[in-house]
Amino acid sequence: MRLFSLAAAPCLAWLASAGAPLAAQIAPIVDLPATRASAADGVSIFILNDSDAARALIAPATIDTVARDGSPLRLALDPANPVAETIAAHGFVKLRYRLVDSASASPAPPHPADIASGDSKAAGDPSGEQTLTSARGRSSSLAGSLYAYEPNYAVWGSGASGAKLQLSVGVRPFGGKDILSHLRFAYTQQIFWRVNYRSGPIRSTIYSPEIFLEAPITPTLQIAGGYRHDSNGGGVTDSIDLNRLYLKLNKRIDLGHRWQVNLTPQIWYDVGDHGVAPDIDDFWGYAAVTASIEQRDGIKFSLFARGNPATGKGGSEFFLSYPLKSFGARNAGVYLFGQAFTGFGEQLIDYNREETRARIGISLTR
């Protein structure tokens, strides 16, 4: 769930300088990032006009605020913002701000972080809890510890393609800036569901726990290394397993106008046994690359390819996504999502079988 906050003291001072009546009608609201690192891609600021008449858009050049983990942020207006001179009555304008060096900036005052049903945590307290009350009851998590890892989606295809569901979450158990702050855990699960059968059986599942260290090298380059286990969950007679030590890099290239490219090459080394699939490396490979191009709040193309150069075998997966709200569903918090796979091993039980599948559905994250 996103958290929003009124911008801190310098922004309030800007409002005051505009005059009391205007300050009561024009309000900047910050879409708070989880951490300082997540603010590197930019932060959305909504300038609201609560009056009955159109108002001139006068955006603050800089804003001081805090991330949800309490890290101080200094944000500067992105010159690539679309030109808008006025804000319609009871409307808003969305602007992008970029993170600037805040070493000399003093921390902004704490802000309320109401989550739902009156539950809250102390703002700026990295050890505080985020709580949510729902029909299930009350649940809590440590602030900023959970995040979406791989895309979370549900897609459907015709015939033998069936349905595919993926659930993926990452965990950052420690805050701060010491070595433990770079530790991550992740868990991804893929479910292949034969919805074309009357009984709707689950054909196979892939379970993928992961532990790794991740650290920035530059503001646009990150490195990670760790261990990942992939398994079909079988027993002694039918288990197919991959145990990999891996190293990967992610390079972000900002193209302007909210467009960016991400390139993520990775290599791995197999350890342990493969169960009943001793030759899986011939089809799965030893290296992979992910390439994506996207526009924030717009379309995203992503391609993942892995393979074994010695055998010439591998697999590729393509993703295409677009926010549903762009089709007029303004309150939709999901993406229209397309997925296609070609090659070997989309399902572990088919690691040595070549196939092509295409599906479409929705995703919560991308």
mmCIF file of C-alpha atoms in Angstrom:
data_model
loop_
_atom_site.group_PDB
_atom_site.id
_atom_site.type_symbol
_atom_site.label_atom_id
_atom_site.label_comp_id
_atom_site.label_asym_id
_atom_site.label_seq_id
_atom_site.Cartn_x
_atom_site.Cartn_y
_atom_site.Cartn_z
ATOM 1 C CA MET A 1 0.000 0.000 0.000
ATOM 2 C CA ARG A 2 1.334 3.421 -0.918
ATOM 3 C CA LEU A 3 1.799 6.049 1.758
ATOM 4 C CA PHE A 4 1.246 9.736 1.040
ATOM 5 C CA SER A 5 2.312 12.751 3.065
ATOM 6 C CA LEU A 6 2.149 16.507 2.864
ATOM 7 C CA ALA A 7 5.615 17.763 2.008
ATOM 8 C CA ALA A 8 7.666 19.044 4.894
ATOM 9 C CA ALA A 9 8.680 22.451 6.199
ATOM 10 C CA PRO A 10 10.244 24.120 3.107
ATOM 11 C CA CYS A 11 7.212 23.203 1.028
ATOM 12 C CA LEU A 12 4.862 24.543 3.682
ATOM 13 C CA ALA A 13 6.868 27.753 3.702
ATOM 14 C CA TRP A 14 6.343 27.973 -0.062
ATOM 15 C CA LEU A 15 2.608 27.647 0.515
ATOM 16 C CA ALA A 16 2.666 30.379 3.127
ATOM 17 C CA SER A 17 4.500 32.695 0.765
ATOM 18 C CA ALA A 18 1.689 32.206 -1.745
ATOM 19 C CA GLY A 19 -0.820 33.719 0.678
ATOM 20 C CA ALA A 20 -3.134 32.198 3.279
ATOM 21 C CA PRO A 21 -6.231 31.800 1.049
ATOM 22 C CA LEU A 22 -4.232 30.061 -1.660
ATOM 23 C CA ALA A 23 -2.401 27.895 0.883
ATOM 24 C CA ALA A 24 -5.733 26.571 2.082
ATOM 25 C CA GLN A 25 -6.689 25.558 -1.458
ATOM 26 C CA ILE A 26 -3.431 24.339 -3.049
ATOM 27 C CA ALA A 27 -1.634 21.403 -1.418
ATOM 28 C CA PRO A 28 1.394 19.361 -2.536
ATOM 29 C CA ILE A 29 1.239 15.674 -1.562
ATOM 30 C CA VAL A 30 4.254 13.358 -1.799
ATOM 31 C CA ASP A 31 4.014 9.718 -2.918
ATOM 32 C CA LEU A 32 6.495 8.551 -0.274
ATOM 33 C CA PRO A 33 9.200 6.093 -1.419
ATOM 34 C CA ALA A 34 10.047 3.208 0.899
ATOM 35 C CA THR A 35 13.751 4.077 1.173
ATOM 36 C CA ARG A 36 16.252 6.623 -0.115
ATOM 37 C CA ALA A 37 17.472 4.035 -2.638
ATOM 38 C CA SER A 38 13.975 3.573 -4.071
ATOM 39 C CA ALA A 39 13.718 7.358 -4.514
ATOM 40 C CA ALA A 40 16.585 7.249 -7.029
ATOM 41 C CA ASP A 41 14.082 6.572 -9.846
ATOM 42 C CA GLY A 42 12.157 9.736 -8.986
ATOM 43 C CA VAL A 43 9.252 10.627 -6.709
ATOM 44 C CA SER A 44 5.726 11.672 -7.652
ATOM 45 C CA ILE A 45 4.329 14.905 -6.205
ATOM 46 C CA PHE A 46 0.633 15.682 -6.581
ATOM 47 C CA ILE A 47 -0.335 19.376 -6.515
ATOM 48 C CA LEU A 48 -4.007 19.475 -5.490
ATOM 49 C CA ASN A 49 -6.435 22.330 -6.138
ATOM 50 C CA ASP A 50 -9.290 22.146 -3.638
ATOM 51 C CA SER A 51 -10.911 25.393 -4.770
ATOM 52 C CA ASP A 52 -13.895 25.995 -7.041
ATOM 53 C CA ALA A 53 -11.795 27.776 -9.655
ATOM 54 C CA ALA A 54 -8.733 26.961 -11.760
ATOM 55 C CA ARG A 55 -5.439 28.042 -10.178
ATOM 56 C CA ALA A 56 -2.022 28.829 -11.584
ATOM 57 C CA LEU A 57 0.490 26.009 -11.156
ATOM 58 C CA ILE A 58 3.465 27.243 -9.142
ATOM 59 C CA ALA A 59 5.530 24.213 -8.155
ATOM 60 C CA PRO A 60 8.253 24.415 -5.477
ATOM 61 C CA ALA A 61 11.739 24.001 -6.928
ATOM 62 C CA THR A 62 12.841 21.760 -4.038
ATOM 63 C CA ILE A 63 11.064 19.747 -1.350
ATOM 64 C CA ASP A 64 12.508 18.274 1.841
ATOM 65 C CA THR A 65 10.713 15.208 3.184
ATOM 66 C CA VAL A 66 11.465 11.706 4.509
ATOM 67 C CA ALA A 67 11.187 8.195 3.086
ATOM 68 C CA ARG A 68 8.990 5.671 4.845
ATOM 69 C CA ASP A 69 12.047 4.268 6.661
ATOM 70 C CA GLY A 70 12.857 7.752 8.041
ATOM 71 C CA SER A 71 15.692 8.613 5.645
ATOM 72 C CA PRO A 72 15.816 12.369 4.855
ATOM 73 C CA LEU A 73 15.220 13.264 1.213
ATOM 74 C CA ARG A 74 15.780 16.439 -0.759
ATOM 75 C CA LEU A 75 13.844 16.459 -4.022
ATOM 76 C CA ALA A 76 14.255 18.809 -6.979
ATOM 77 C CA LEU A 77 11.704 19.467 -9.708
ATOM 78 C CA ASP A 78 12.446 17.386 -12.814
ATOM 79 C CA PRO A 79 12.758 19.687 -15.859
ATOM 80 C CA ALA A 80 11.299 16.900 -18.017
ATOM 81 C CA ASN A 81 7.836 17.389 -16.482
ATOM 82 C CA PRO A 82 5.046 18.103 -18.979
ATOM 83 C CA VAL A 83 4.251 21.808 -19.230
ATOM 84 C CA ALA A 84 1.057 22.774 -17.372
ATOM 85 C CA GLU A 85 0.167 26.328 -16.423
ATOM 86 C CA THR A 86 -3.037 25.788 -14.454
ATOM 87 C CA ILE A 87 -4.737 23.251 -12.208
ATOM 88 C CA ALA A 88 -8.423 22.661 -12.869
ATOM 89 C CA ALA A 89 -10.937 23.271 -10.082
ATOM 90 C CA HIS A 90 -10.931 20.307 -7.684
ATOM 91 C CA GLY A 91 -8.248 18.725 -9.844
ATOM 92 C CA PHE A 92 -4.572 17.927 -9.543
ATOM 93 C CA VAL A 93 -1.324 17.899 -11.489
ATOM 94 C CA LYS A 94 1.205 15.092 -11.091
ATOM 95 C CA LEU A 95 4.854 16.186 -11.179
ATOM 96 C CA ARG A 96 8.086 14.218 -10.994
ATOM 97 C CA TYR A 97 10.885 15.209 -8.638
ATOM 98 C CA ARG A 98 14.438 13.869 -8.643
ATOM 99 C CA LEU A 99 16.552 12.961 -5.633
ATOM 100 C CA VAL A 100 19.433 15.353 -4.970
ATOM 101 C CA ASP A 101 22.259 15.229 -2.464
ATOM 102 C CA SER A 102 20.763 15.601 1.001
ATOM 103 C CA ALA A 103 23.950 15.276 3.010
ATOM 104 C CA SER A 104 23.594 18.862 4.107
ATOM 105 C CA ALA A 105 19.833 18.745 4.444
ATOM 106 C CA SER A 106 18.334 18.531 7.893
ATOM 107 C CA PRO A 107 15.763 15.756 8.452
ATOM 108 C CA ALA A 108 12.188 16.774 7.815
ATOM 109 C CA PRO A 109 9.677 16.687 10.651
ATOM 110 C CA PRO A 110 7.977 13.334 11.268
ATOM 111 C CA HIS A 111 4.760 12.722 9.417
ATOM 112 C CA PRO A 112 1.725 10.545 10.163
ATOM 113 C CA ALA A 113 1.599 7.214 8.331
ATOM 114 C CA ASP A 114 -1.941 5.971 8.649
ATOM 115 C CA ILE A 115 -2.256 2.593 7.005
ATOM 116 C CA ALA A 116 -5.885 1.446 7.328
ATOM 117 C CA SER A 117 -8.729 1.271 9.805
ATOM 118 C CA GLY A 118 -7.007 3.671 12.168
ATOM 119 C CA ASP A 119 -3.796 1.618 12.385
ATOM 120 C CA SER A 120 -0.468 3.425 12.168
ATOM 121 C CA LYS A 121 3.227 3.404 12.966
ATOM 122 C CA ALA A 122 5.563 6.115 14.138
ATOM 123 C CA ALA A 123 6.959 7.925 11.122
ATOM 124 C CA GLY A 124 10.723 7.789 10.756
ATOM 125 C CA ASP A 125 11.004 4.837 13.138
ATOM 126 C CA PRO A 126 12.631 1.970 11.196
ATOM 127 C CA SER A 127 11.792 -0.457 13.994
ATOM 128 C CA GLY A 128 8.118 0.506 14.057
ATOM 129 C CA GLU A 129 5.371 -1.712 12.692
ATOM 130 C CA GLN A 130 3.041 -1.189 9.771
ATOM 131 C CA THR A 131 -0.336 -2.631 10.726
ATOM 132 C CA LEU A 132 -3.438 -3.437 8.736
ATOM 133 C CA THR A 133 -6.873 -4.481 9.935
ATOM 134 C CA SER A 134 -8.972 -6.393 7.415
ATOM 135 C CA ALA A 135 -11.754 -8.987 7.400
ATOM 136 C CA ARG A 136 -9.089 -11.566 8.297
ATOM 137 C CA GLY A 137 -8.115 -9.636 11.409
ATOM 138 C CA ARG A 138 -5.032 -7.611 12.274
ATOM 139 C CA SER A 139 -1.645 -8.182 10.656
ATOM 140 C CA SER A 140 1.660 -6.388 11.152
ATOM 141 C CA SER A 141 5.063 -6.133 9.505
ATOM 142 C CA LEU A 142 8.257 -4.253 10.235
ATOM 143 C CA ALA A 143 8.393 -0.993 8.304
ATOM 144 C CA GLY A 144 10.008 -1.258 4.888
ATOM 145 C CA SER A 145 11.016 -4.919 5.258
ATOM 146 C CA LEU A 146 8.822 -6.386 2.471
ATOM 147 C CA TYR A 147 8.868 -5.528 -1.217
ATOM 148 C CA ALA A 148 7.781 -7.003 -4.551
ATOM 149 C CA TYR A 149 10.654 -9.051 -6.007
ATOM 150 C CA GLU A 150 9.754 -10.631 -9.357
ATOM 151 C CA PRO A 151 6.448 -9.712 -11.064
ATOM 152 C CA ASN A 152 3.263 -10.878 -9.335
ATOM 153 C CA TYR A 153 0.737 -11.888 -11.971
ATOM 154 C CA ALA A 154 -2.030 -14.235 -13.130
ATOM 155 C CA VAL A 155 -2.325 -14.995 -16.848
ATOM 156 C CA TRP A 156 -4.418 -17.300 -18.992
ATOM 157 C CA GLY A 157 -3.869 -18.926 -22.386
ATOM 158 C CA SER A 158 -5.853 -21.117 -24.739
ATOM 159 C CA GLY A 159 -5.604 -24.888 -24.931
ATOM 160 C CA ALA A 160 -2.556 -26.497 -23.340
ATOM 161 C CA SER A 161 -1.153 -23.116 -22.247
ATOM 162 C CA GLY A 162 -3.603 -23.067 -19.350
ATOM 163 C CA ALA A 163 -3.085 -20.522 -16.590
ATOM 164 C CA LYS A 164 0.118 -19.403 -14.909
ATOM 165 C CA LEU A 165 0.326 -17.625 -11.561
ATOM 166 C CA GLN A 166 3.436 -16.151 -10.008
ATOM 167 C CA LEU A 167 3.809 -14.856 -6.462
ATOM 168 C CA SER A 168 7.093 -13.240 -5.434
ATOM 169 C CA VAL A 169 8.208 -11.286 -2.375
ATOM 170 C CA GLY A 170 11.562 -10.008 -1.128
ATOM 171 C CA VAL A 171 12.544 -9.269 2.448
ATOM 172 C CA ARG A 172 15.114 -6.814 3.745
ATOM 173 C CA PRO A 173 15.384 -7.916 7.402
ATOM 174 C CA PHE A 174 17.890 -5.288 8.560
ATOM 175 C CA GLY A 175 17.998 -1.538 8.077
ATOM 176 C CA GLY A 176 20.946 0.809 8.591
ATOM 177 C CA LYS A 177 24.146 0.979 6.566
ATOM 178 C CA ASP A 178 26.248 -1.924 7.883
ATOM 179 C CA ILE A 179 26.840 -5.259 6.112
ATOM 180 C CA LEU A 180 23.565 -6.748 7.350
ATOM 181 C CA SER A 181 21.603 -3.974 5.624
ATOM 182 C CA HIS A 182 22.567 -5.604 2.292
ATOM 183 C CA LEU A 183 21.134 -9.011 3.225
ATOM 184 C CA ARG A 184 18.010 -10.083 1.349
ATOM 185 C CA PHE A 185 15.677 -13.056 1.342
ATOM 186 C CA ALA A 186 13.237 -13.792 -1.469
ATOM 187 C CA TYR A 187 10.619 -16.390 -2.286
ATOM 188 C CA THR A 188 8.986 -16.957 -5.667
ATOM 189 C CA GLN A 189 6.350 -19.538 -6.537
ATOM 190 C CA GLN A 190 4.990 -20.379 -9.973
ATOM 191 C CA ILE A 191 1.773 -22.360 -10.389
ATOM 192 C CA PHE A 192 0.705 -23.947 -13.683
ATOM 193 C CA TRP A 193 -3.040 -24.555 -13.667
ATOM 194 C CA ARG A 194 -4.895 -26.629 -16.255
ATOM 195 C CA VAL A 195 -7.991 -24.466 -16.471
ATOM 196 C CA ASN A 196 -8.835 -26.106 -19.816
ATOM 197 C CA TYR A 197 -9.714 -29.309 -17.901
ATOM 198 C CA ARG A 198 -13.153 -29.594 -16.321
ATOM 199 C CA SER A 199 -11.684 -30.467 -12.912
ATOM 200 C CA GLY A 200 -9.053 -27.700 -13.156
ATOM 201 C CA PRO A 201 -6.023 -29.601 -11.771
ATOM 202 C CA ILE A 202 -2.706 -27.980 -10.864
ATOM 203 C CA ARG A 203 -0.222 -29.480 -13.328
ATOM 204 C CA SER A 204 2.991 -28.367 -11.622
ATOM 205 C CA THR A 205 4.517 -25.876 -9.198
ATOM 206 C CA ILE A 206 7.991 -24.371 -8.927
ATOM 207 C CA TYR A 207 9.246 -23.297 -5.479
ATOM 208 C CA SER A 208 12.187 -20.869 -5.424
ATOM 209 C CA PRO A 209 13.629 -19.645 -2.099
ATOM 210 C CA GLU A 210 16.639 -17.352 -2.317
ATOM 211 C CA ILE A 211 19.195 -15.620 -0.093
ATOM 212 C CA PHE A 212 21.613 -12.969 -1.349
ATOM 213 C CA LEU A 213 23.576 -9.799 -0.692
ATOM 214 C CA GLU A 214 22.759 -6.702 -2.731
ATOM 215 C CA ALA A 215 24.627 -3.404 -2.836
ATOM 216 C CA PRO A 216 24.825 -0.289 -5.025
ATOM 217 C CA ILE A 217 28.073 0.418 -6.875
ATOM 218 C CA THR A 218 26.878 3.729 -8.336
ATOM 219 C CA PRO A 219 23.437 5.397 -8.283
ATOM 220 C CA THR A 220 22.564 3.509 -11.489
ATOM 221 C CA LEU A 221 24.470 0.233 -10.994
ATOM 222 C CA GLN A 222 23.780 -2.526 -8.470
ATOM 223 C CA ILE A 223 25.416 -5.884 -7.808
ATOM 224 C CA ALA A 224 23.997 -8.964 -6.097
ATOM 225 C CA GLY A 225 25.309 -12.414 -5.296
ATOM 226 C CA GLY A 226 23.710 -15.316 -3.518
ATOM 227 C CA TYR A 227 22.102 -18.748 -3.572
ATOM 228 C CA ARG A 228 18.822 -19.829 -5.212
ATOM 229 C CA HIS A 229 17.025 -23.160 -5.028
ATOM 230 C CA ASP A 230 14.397 -24.148 -7.607
ATOM 231 C CA SER A 231 12.360 -27.311 -7.129
ATOM 232 C CA ASN A 232 9.163 -28.957 -8.321
ATOM 233 C CA GLY A 233 8.579 -30.136 -4.744
ATOM 234 C CA GLY A 234 8.807 -33.813 -5.677
ATOM 235 C CA GLY A 235 9.947 -36.719 -3.561
ATOM 236 C CA VAL A 236 12.846 -39.127 -3.902
ATOM 237 C CA THR A 237 11.514 -40.631 -7.136
ATOM 238 C CA ASP A 238 10.410 -37.498 -9.005
ATOM 239 C CA SER A 239 12.191 -34.447 -7.571
ATOM 240 C CA ILE A 240 13.792 -32.009 -10.034
ATOM 241 C CA ASP A 241 16.081 -29.474 -8.370
ATOM 242 C CA LEU A 242 18.420 -26.640 -9.219
ATOM 243 C CA ASN A 243 20.881 -25.248 -6.669
ATOM 244 C CA ARG A 244 22.772 -22.222 -7.930
ATOM 245 C CA LEU A 245 25.338 -19.759 -6.648
ATOM 246 C CA TYR A 246 24.896 -16.662 -8.787
ATOM 247 C CA LEU A 247 26.246 -13.213 -9.485
ATOM 248 C CA LYS A 248 24.277 -10.502 -11.296
ATOM 249 C CA LEU A 249 24.428 -6.806 -12.124
ATOM 250 C CA ASN A 250 21.678 -4.326 -12.873
ATOM 251 C CA LYS A 251 22.389 -1.209 -14.920
ATOM 252 C CA ARG A 252 19.734 1.510 -15.193
ATOM 253 C CA ILE A 253 19.868 3.982 -18.080
ATOM 254 C CA ASP A 254 17.599 7.025 -17.825
ATOM 255 C CA LEU A 255 16.361 8.169 -21.235
ATOM 256 C CA GLY A 256 14.357 11.180 -20.057
ATOM 257 C CA HIS A 257 10.622 11.895 -20.218
ATOM 258 C CA ARG A 258 10.049 9.099 -17.663
ATOM 259 C CA TRP A 259 11.648 6.437 -19.907
ATOM 260 C CA GLN A 260 14.372 4.112 -18.706
ATOM 261 C CA VAL A 261 16.205 0.948 -19.742
ATOM 262 C CA ASN A 262 17.379 -1.781 -17.350
ATOM 263 C CA LEU A 263 19.956 -4.441 -18.246
ATOM 264 C CA THR A 264 20.593 -7.371 -15.875
ATOM 265 C CA PRO A 265 23.167 -9.999 -16.908
ATOM 266 C CA GLN A 266 23.792 -12.919 -14.556
ATOM 267 C CA ILE A 267 25.897 -16.062 -14.355
ATOM 268 C CA TRP A 268 25.649 -19.011 -11.990
ATOM 269 C CA TYR A 269 27.416 -22.142 -10.831
ATOM 270 C CA ASP A 270 25.526 -25.326 -10.005
ATOM 271 C CA VAL A 271 26.006 -26.967 -6.632
ATOM 272 C CA GLY A 272 24.254 -30.032 -5.241
ATOM 273 C CA ASP A 273 22.181 -32.668 -6.998
ATOM 274 C CA HIS A 274 19.522 -32.291 -9.715
ATOM 275 C CA GLY A 275 17.298 -35.154 -8.563
ATOM 276 C CA VAL A 276 15.896 -37.120 -11.506
ATOM 277 C CA ALA A 277 17.155 -34.539 -14.043
ATOM 278 C CA PRO A 278 20.977 -34.935 -14.124
ATOM 279 C CA ASP A 279 21.202 -33.344 -17.596
ATOM 280 C CA ILE A 280 19.088 -30.252 -16.818
ATOM 281 C CA ASP A 281 22.093 -27.937 -17.303
ATOM 282 C CA ASP A 282 22.112 -28.862 -21.005
ATOM 283 C CA PHE A 283 18.676 -27.258 -21.360
ATOM 284 C CA TRP A 284 18.631 -24.663 -18.554
ATOM 285 C CA GLY A 285 22.091 -23.196 -19.102
ATOM 286 C CA TYR A 286 24.626 -21.297 -17.005
ATOM 287 C CA ALA A 287 23.855 -17.661 -17.786
ATOM 288 C CA ALA A 288 20.950 -15.291 -18.426
ATOM 289 C CA VAL A 289 20.141 -11.685 -19.239
ATOM 290 C CA THR A 290 17.077 -9.551 -18.587
ATOM 291 C CA ALA A 291 16.463 -6.422 -20.651
ATOM 292 C CA SER A 292 13.560 -4.016 -20.227
ATOM 293 C CA ILE A 293 12.413 -0.631 -21.421
ATOM 294 C CA GLU A 294 9.581 1.188 -19.707
ATOM 295 C CA GLN A 295 7.887 4.494 -19.188
ATOM 296 C CA ARG A 296 6.770 5.255 -15.662
ATOM 297 C CA ASP A 297 2.956 5.023 -15.514
ATOM 298 C CA GLY A 298 3.105 3.721 -19.091
ATOM 299 C CA ILE A 299 4.066 0.707 -21.131
ATOM 300 C CA LYS A 300 6.836 -1.761 -20.217
ATOM 301 C CA PHE A 301 8.554 -4.398 -22.375
ATOM 302 C CA SER A 302 10.756 -6.995 -20.679
ATOM 303 C CA LEU A 303 12.704 -9.958 -22.062
ATOM 304 C CA PHE A 304 14.413 -12.719 -20.041
ATOM 305 C CA ALA A 305 16.686 -15.180 -21.844
ATOM 306 C CA ARG A 306 18.828 -17.994 -20.451
ATOM 307 C CA GLY A 307 20.804 -20.756 -22.109
ATOM 308 C CA ASN A 308 23.781 -23.039 -22.530
ATOM 309 C CA PRO A 309 26.093 -21.890 -25.364
ATOM 310 C CA ALA A 310 27.615 -25.380 -25.616
ATOM 311 C CA THR A 311 24.300 -27.075 -26.455
ATOM 312 C CA GLY A 312 22.525 -24.117 -28.040
ATOM 313 C CA LYS A 313 19.490 -24.766 -25.860
ATOM 314 C CA GLY A 314 17.693 -22.514 -23.401
ATOM 315 C CA GLY A 315 14.515 -20.535 -22.962
ATOM 316 C CA SER A 316 13.160 -17.014 -23.345
ATOM 317 C CA GLU A 317 10.250 -15.250 -21.673
ATOM 318 C CA PHE A 318 8.654 -11.987 -22.796
ATOM 319 C CA PHE A 319 6.462 -9.657 -20.730
ATOM 320 C CA LEU A 320 4.339 -6.708 -21.832
ATOM 321 C CA SER A 321 2.403 -4.582 -19.327
ATOM 322 C CA TYR A 322 0.346 -1.398 -19.204
ATOM 323 C CA PRO A 323 -1.566 0.238 -16.325
ATOM 324 C CA LEU A 324 -5.292 -0.477 -16.515
ATOM 325 C CA LYS A 325 -6.018 3.027 -15.236
ATOM 326 C CA SER A 326 -4.747 4.333 -18.565
ATOM 327 C CA PHE A 327 -7.799 2.728 -20.216
ATOM 328 C CA GLY A 328 -10.172 4.806 -18.105
ATOM 329 C CA ALA A 329 -10.295 2.597 -14.993
ATOM 330 C CA ARG A 330 -8.922 5.397 -12.806
ATOM 331 C CA ASN A 331 -9.170 3.438 -9.548
ATOM 332 C CA ALA A 332 -7.555 0.267 -10.919
ATOM 333 C CA GLY A 333 -4.339 -0.656 -9.123
ATOM 334 C CA VAL A 334 -3.306 -3.429 -11.540
ATOM 335 C CA TYR A 335 -1.651 -3.791 -14.931
ATOM 336 C CA LEU A 336 -2.865 -5.426 -18.116
ATOM 337 C CA PHE A 337 -0.202 -8.115 -18.496
ATOM 338 C CA GLY A 338 0.932 -10.313 -21.373
ATOM 339 C CA GLN A 339 3.393 -13.195 -21.040
ATOM 340 C CA ALA A 340 4.939 -15.554 -23.581
ATOM 341 C CA PHE A 341 7.571 -18.298 -23.324
ATOM 342 C CA THR A 342 9.511 -20.234 -25.917
ATOM 343 C CA GLY A 343 12.236 -22.840 -25.450
ATOM 344 C CA PHE A 344 12.987 -25.463 -22.822
ATOM 345 C CA GLY A 345 11.909 -25.641 -19.212
ATOM 346 C CA GLU A 346 9.125 -23.186 -18.492
ATOM 347 C CA GLN A 347 7.959 -25.916 -16.117
ATOM 348 C CA LEU A 348 10.681 -27.945 -14.391
ATOM 349 C CA ILE A 349 8.900 -31.201 -15.201
ATOM 350 C CA ASP A 350 9.282 -30.244 -18.887
ATOM 351 C CA TYR A 351 12.939 -29.214 -18.631
ATOM 352 C CA ASN A 352 13.898 -31.236 -21.753
ATOM 353 C CA ARG A 353 10.764 -30.428 -23.765
ATOM 354 C CA GLU A 354 10.650 -27.517 -26.206
ATOM 355 C CA GLU A 355 7.385 -25.579 -26.337
ATOM 356 C CA THR A 356 5.876 -22.148 -26.950
ATOM 357 C CA ARG A 357 3.133 -20.636 -24.813
ATOM 358 C CA ALA A 358 1.318 -17.279 -24.773
ATOM 359 C CA ARG A 359 -1.019 -15.914 -22.094
ATOM 360 C CA ILE A 360 -2.704 -12.686 -21.034
ATOM 361 C CA GLY A 361 -4.077 -11.463 -17.717
ATOM 362 C CA ILE A 362 -3.315 -8.990 -14.956
ATOM 363 C CA SER A 363 -0.414 -8.234 -12.635
ATOM 364 C CA LEU A 364 -0.117 -6.494 -9.294
ATOM 365 C CA THR A 365 3.559 -5.651 -9.846
ATOM 366 C CA ARG A 366 5.806 -5.717 -12.878
#
